[in-house]
Short mmCIF file of N, CA, C and O in Angstrom, two decimals:
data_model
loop_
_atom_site.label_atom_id
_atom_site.label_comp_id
_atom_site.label_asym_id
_atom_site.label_seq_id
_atom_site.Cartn_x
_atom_site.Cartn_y
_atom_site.Cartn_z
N UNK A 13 115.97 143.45 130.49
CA UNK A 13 117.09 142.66 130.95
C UNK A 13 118.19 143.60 131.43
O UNK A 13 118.28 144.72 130.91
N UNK A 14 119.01 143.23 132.36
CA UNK A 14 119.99 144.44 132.93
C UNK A 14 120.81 144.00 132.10
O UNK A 14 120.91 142.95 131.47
N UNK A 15 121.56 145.18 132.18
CA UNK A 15 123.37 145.07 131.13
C UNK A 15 124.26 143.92 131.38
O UNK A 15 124.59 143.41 132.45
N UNK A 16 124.51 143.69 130.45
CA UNK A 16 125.84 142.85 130.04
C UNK A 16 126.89 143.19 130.94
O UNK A 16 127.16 144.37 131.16
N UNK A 17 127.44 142.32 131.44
CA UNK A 17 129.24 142.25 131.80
C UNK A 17 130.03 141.46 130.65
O UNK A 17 129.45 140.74 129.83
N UNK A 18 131.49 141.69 130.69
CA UNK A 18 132.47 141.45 130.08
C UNK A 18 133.13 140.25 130.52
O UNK A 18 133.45 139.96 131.67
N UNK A 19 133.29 139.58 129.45
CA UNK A 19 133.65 137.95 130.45
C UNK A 19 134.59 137.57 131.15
O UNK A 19 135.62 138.07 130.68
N UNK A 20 134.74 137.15 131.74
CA UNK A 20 136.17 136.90 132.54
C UNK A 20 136.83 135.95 131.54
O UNK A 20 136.37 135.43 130.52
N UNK A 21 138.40 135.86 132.30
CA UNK A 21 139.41 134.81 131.01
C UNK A 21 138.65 133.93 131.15
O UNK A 21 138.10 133.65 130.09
N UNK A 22 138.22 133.10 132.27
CA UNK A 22 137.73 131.60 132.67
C UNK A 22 136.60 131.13 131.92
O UNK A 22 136.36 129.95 131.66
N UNK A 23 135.67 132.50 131.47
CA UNK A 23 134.13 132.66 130.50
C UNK A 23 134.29 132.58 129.26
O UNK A 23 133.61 132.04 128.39
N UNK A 24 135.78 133.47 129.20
CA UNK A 24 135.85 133.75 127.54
C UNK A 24 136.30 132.77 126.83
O UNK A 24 136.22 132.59 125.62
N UNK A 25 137.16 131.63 128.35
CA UNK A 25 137.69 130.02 127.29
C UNK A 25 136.49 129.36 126.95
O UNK A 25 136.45 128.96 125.78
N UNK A 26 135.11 129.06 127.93
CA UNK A 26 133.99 128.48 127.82
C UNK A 26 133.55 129.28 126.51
O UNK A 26 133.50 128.48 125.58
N UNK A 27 133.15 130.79 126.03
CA UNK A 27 132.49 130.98 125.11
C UNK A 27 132.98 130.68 124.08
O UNK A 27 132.28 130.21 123.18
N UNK A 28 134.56 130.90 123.92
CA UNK A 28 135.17 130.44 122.41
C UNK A 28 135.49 129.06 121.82
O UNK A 28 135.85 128.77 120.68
N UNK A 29 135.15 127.77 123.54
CA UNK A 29 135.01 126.54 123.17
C UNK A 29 133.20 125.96 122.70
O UNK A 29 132.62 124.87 122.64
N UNK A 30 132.93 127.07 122.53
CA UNK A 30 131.24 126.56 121.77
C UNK A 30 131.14 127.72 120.77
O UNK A 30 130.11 128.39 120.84
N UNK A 31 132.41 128.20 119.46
CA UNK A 31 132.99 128.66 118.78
C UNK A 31 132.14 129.90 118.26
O UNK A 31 131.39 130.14 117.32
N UNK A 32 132.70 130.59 119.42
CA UNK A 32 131.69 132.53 119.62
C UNK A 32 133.01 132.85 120.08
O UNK A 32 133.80 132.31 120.85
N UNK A 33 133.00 134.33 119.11
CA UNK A 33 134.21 135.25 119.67
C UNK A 33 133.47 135.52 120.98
O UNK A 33 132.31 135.39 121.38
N UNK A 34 134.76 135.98 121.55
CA UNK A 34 134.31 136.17 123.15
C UNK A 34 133.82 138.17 123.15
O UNK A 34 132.90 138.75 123.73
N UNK A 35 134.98 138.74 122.20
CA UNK A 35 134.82 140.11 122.56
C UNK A 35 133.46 140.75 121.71
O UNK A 35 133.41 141.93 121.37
N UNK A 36 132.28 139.68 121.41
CA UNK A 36 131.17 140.59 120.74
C UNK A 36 129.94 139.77 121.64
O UNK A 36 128.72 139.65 121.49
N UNK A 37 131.17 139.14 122.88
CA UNK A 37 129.31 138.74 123.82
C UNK A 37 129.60 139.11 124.95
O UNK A 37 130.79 139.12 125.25
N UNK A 38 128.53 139.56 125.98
CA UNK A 38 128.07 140.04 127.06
C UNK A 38 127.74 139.10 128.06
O UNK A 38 126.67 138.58 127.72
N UNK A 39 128.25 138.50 129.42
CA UNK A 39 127.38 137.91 130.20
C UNK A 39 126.35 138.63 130.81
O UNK A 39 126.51 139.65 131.48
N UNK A 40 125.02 137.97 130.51
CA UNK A 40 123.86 138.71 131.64
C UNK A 40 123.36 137.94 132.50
O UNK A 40 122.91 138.45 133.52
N UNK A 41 123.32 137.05 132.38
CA UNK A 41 123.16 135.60 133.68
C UNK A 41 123.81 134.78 133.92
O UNK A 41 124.43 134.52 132.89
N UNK A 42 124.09 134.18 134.63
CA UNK A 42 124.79 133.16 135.30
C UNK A 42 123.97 132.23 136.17
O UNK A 42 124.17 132.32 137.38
N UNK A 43 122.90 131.17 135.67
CA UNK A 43 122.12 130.25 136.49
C UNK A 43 122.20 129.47 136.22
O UNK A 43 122.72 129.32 135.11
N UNK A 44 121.65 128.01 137.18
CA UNK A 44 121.67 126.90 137.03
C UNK A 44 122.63 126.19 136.14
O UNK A 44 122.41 125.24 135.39
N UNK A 45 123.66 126.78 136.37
CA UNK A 45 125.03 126.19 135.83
C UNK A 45 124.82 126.66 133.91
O UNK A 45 125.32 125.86 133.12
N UNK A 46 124.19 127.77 133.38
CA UNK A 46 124.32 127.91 131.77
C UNK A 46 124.57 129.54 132.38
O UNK A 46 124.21 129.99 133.47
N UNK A 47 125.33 130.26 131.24
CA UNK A 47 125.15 131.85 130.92
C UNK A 47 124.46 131.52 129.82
O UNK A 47 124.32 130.63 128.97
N UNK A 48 123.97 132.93 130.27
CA UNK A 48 122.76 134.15 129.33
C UNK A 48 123.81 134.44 128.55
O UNK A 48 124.81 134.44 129.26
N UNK A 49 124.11 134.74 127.26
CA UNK A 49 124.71 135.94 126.74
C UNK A 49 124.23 136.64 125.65
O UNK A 49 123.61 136.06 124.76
N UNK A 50 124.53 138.24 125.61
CA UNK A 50 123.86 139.06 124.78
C UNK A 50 124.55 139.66 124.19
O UNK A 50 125.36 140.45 124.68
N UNK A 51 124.31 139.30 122.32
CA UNK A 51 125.50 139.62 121.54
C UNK A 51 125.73 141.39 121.82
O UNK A 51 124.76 142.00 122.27
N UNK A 52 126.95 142.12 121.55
CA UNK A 52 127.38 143.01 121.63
C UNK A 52 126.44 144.27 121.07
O UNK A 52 126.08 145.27 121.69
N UNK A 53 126.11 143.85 119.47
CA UNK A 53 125.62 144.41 118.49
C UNK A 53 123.78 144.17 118.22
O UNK A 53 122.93 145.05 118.33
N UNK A 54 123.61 143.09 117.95
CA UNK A 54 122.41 142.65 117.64
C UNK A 54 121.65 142.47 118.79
O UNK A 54 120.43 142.59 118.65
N UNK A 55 122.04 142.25 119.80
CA UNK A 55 121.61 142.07 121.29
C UNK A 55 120.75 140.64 121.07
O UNK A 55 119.65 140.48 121.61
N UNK A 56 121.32 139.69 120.29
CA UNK A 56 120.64 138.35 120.48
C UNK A 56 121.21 137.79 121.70
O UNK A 56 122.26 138.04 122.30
N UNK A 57 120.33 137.05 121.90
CA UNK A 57 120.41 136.23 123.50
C UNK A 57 120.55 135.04 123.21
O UNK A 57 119.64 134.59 122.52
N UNK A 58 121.74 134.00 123.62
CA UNK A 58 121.62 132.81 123.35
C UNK A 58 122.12 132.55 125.04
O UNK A 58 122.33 133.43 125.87
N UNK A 59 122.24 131.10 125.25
CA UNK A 59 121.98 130.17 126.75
C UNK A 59 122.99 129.24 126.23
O UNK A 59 122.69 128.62 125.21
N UNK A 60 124.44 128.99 126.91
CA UNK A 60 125.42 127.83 126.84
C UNK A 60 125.72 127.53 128.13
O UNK A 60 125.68 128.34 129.06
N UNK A 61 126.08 126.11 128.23
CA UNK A 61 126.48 125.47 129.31
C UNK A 61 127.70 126.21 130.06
O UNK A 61 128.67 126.63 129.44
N UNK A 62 127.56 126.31 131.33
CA UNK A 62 129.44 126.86 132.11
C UNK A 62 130.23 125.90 131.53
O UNK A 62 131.35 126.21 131.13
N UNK A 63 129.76 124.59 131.40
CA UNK A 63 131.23 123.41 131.43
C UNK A 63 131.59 123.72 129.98
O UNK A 63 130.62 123.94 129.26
N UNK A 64 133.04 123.79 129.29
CA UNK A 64 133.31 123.89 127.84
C UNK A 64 133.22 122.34 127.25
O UNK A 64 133.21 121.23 127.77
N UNK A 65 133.17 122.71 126.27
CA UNK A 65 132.63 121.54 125.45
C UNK A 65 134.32 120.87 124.74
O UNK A 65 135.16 121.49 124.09
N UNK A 66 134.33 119.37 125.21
CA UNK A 66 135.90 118.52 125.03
C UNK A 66 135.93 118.74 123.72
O UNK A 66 134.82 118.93 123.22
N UNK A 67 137.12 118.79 122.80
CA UNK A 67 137.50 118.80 121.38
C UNK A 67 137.89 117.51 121.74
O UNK A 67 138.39 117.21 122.82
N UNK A 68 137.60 116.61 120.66
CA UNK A 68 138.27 115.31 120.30
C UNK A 68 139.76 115.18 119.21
O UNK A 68 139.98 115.75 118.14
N UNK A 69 140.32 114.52 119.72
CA UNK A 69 141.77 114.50 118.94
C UNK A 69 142.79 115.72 118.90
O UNK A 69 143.85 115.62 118.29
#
């Protein structure tokens, strides 16, 4: 898999609204509307939607 990028502000609101610090993940894809991301450390790979997820109330 190629290297990680650093998220942009616009990524890092999406990653910390599906409650992941932003500064221990990596974007490595960007398709069909989900990022790839690859934790900093462990290099796990998880797949979340671009759109952030609504808080209620």
């Amino acid at each position: 898999m190629k290297q990680g990028k650093n998220p942009t502000r616009a990524e890092k609101a999406v990653i910390t609204s599906y409650n992941l610090n932003p500064n221990n993940w990596l974007i490595c894809k960007k398709v069909n509307d989900m990022y790839t991301l690859e934790h900093r450390q462990t290099g796990k790979i998880r797949q979340i939607p671009m759109d952030p997820v609504k808080k209620l109330g």
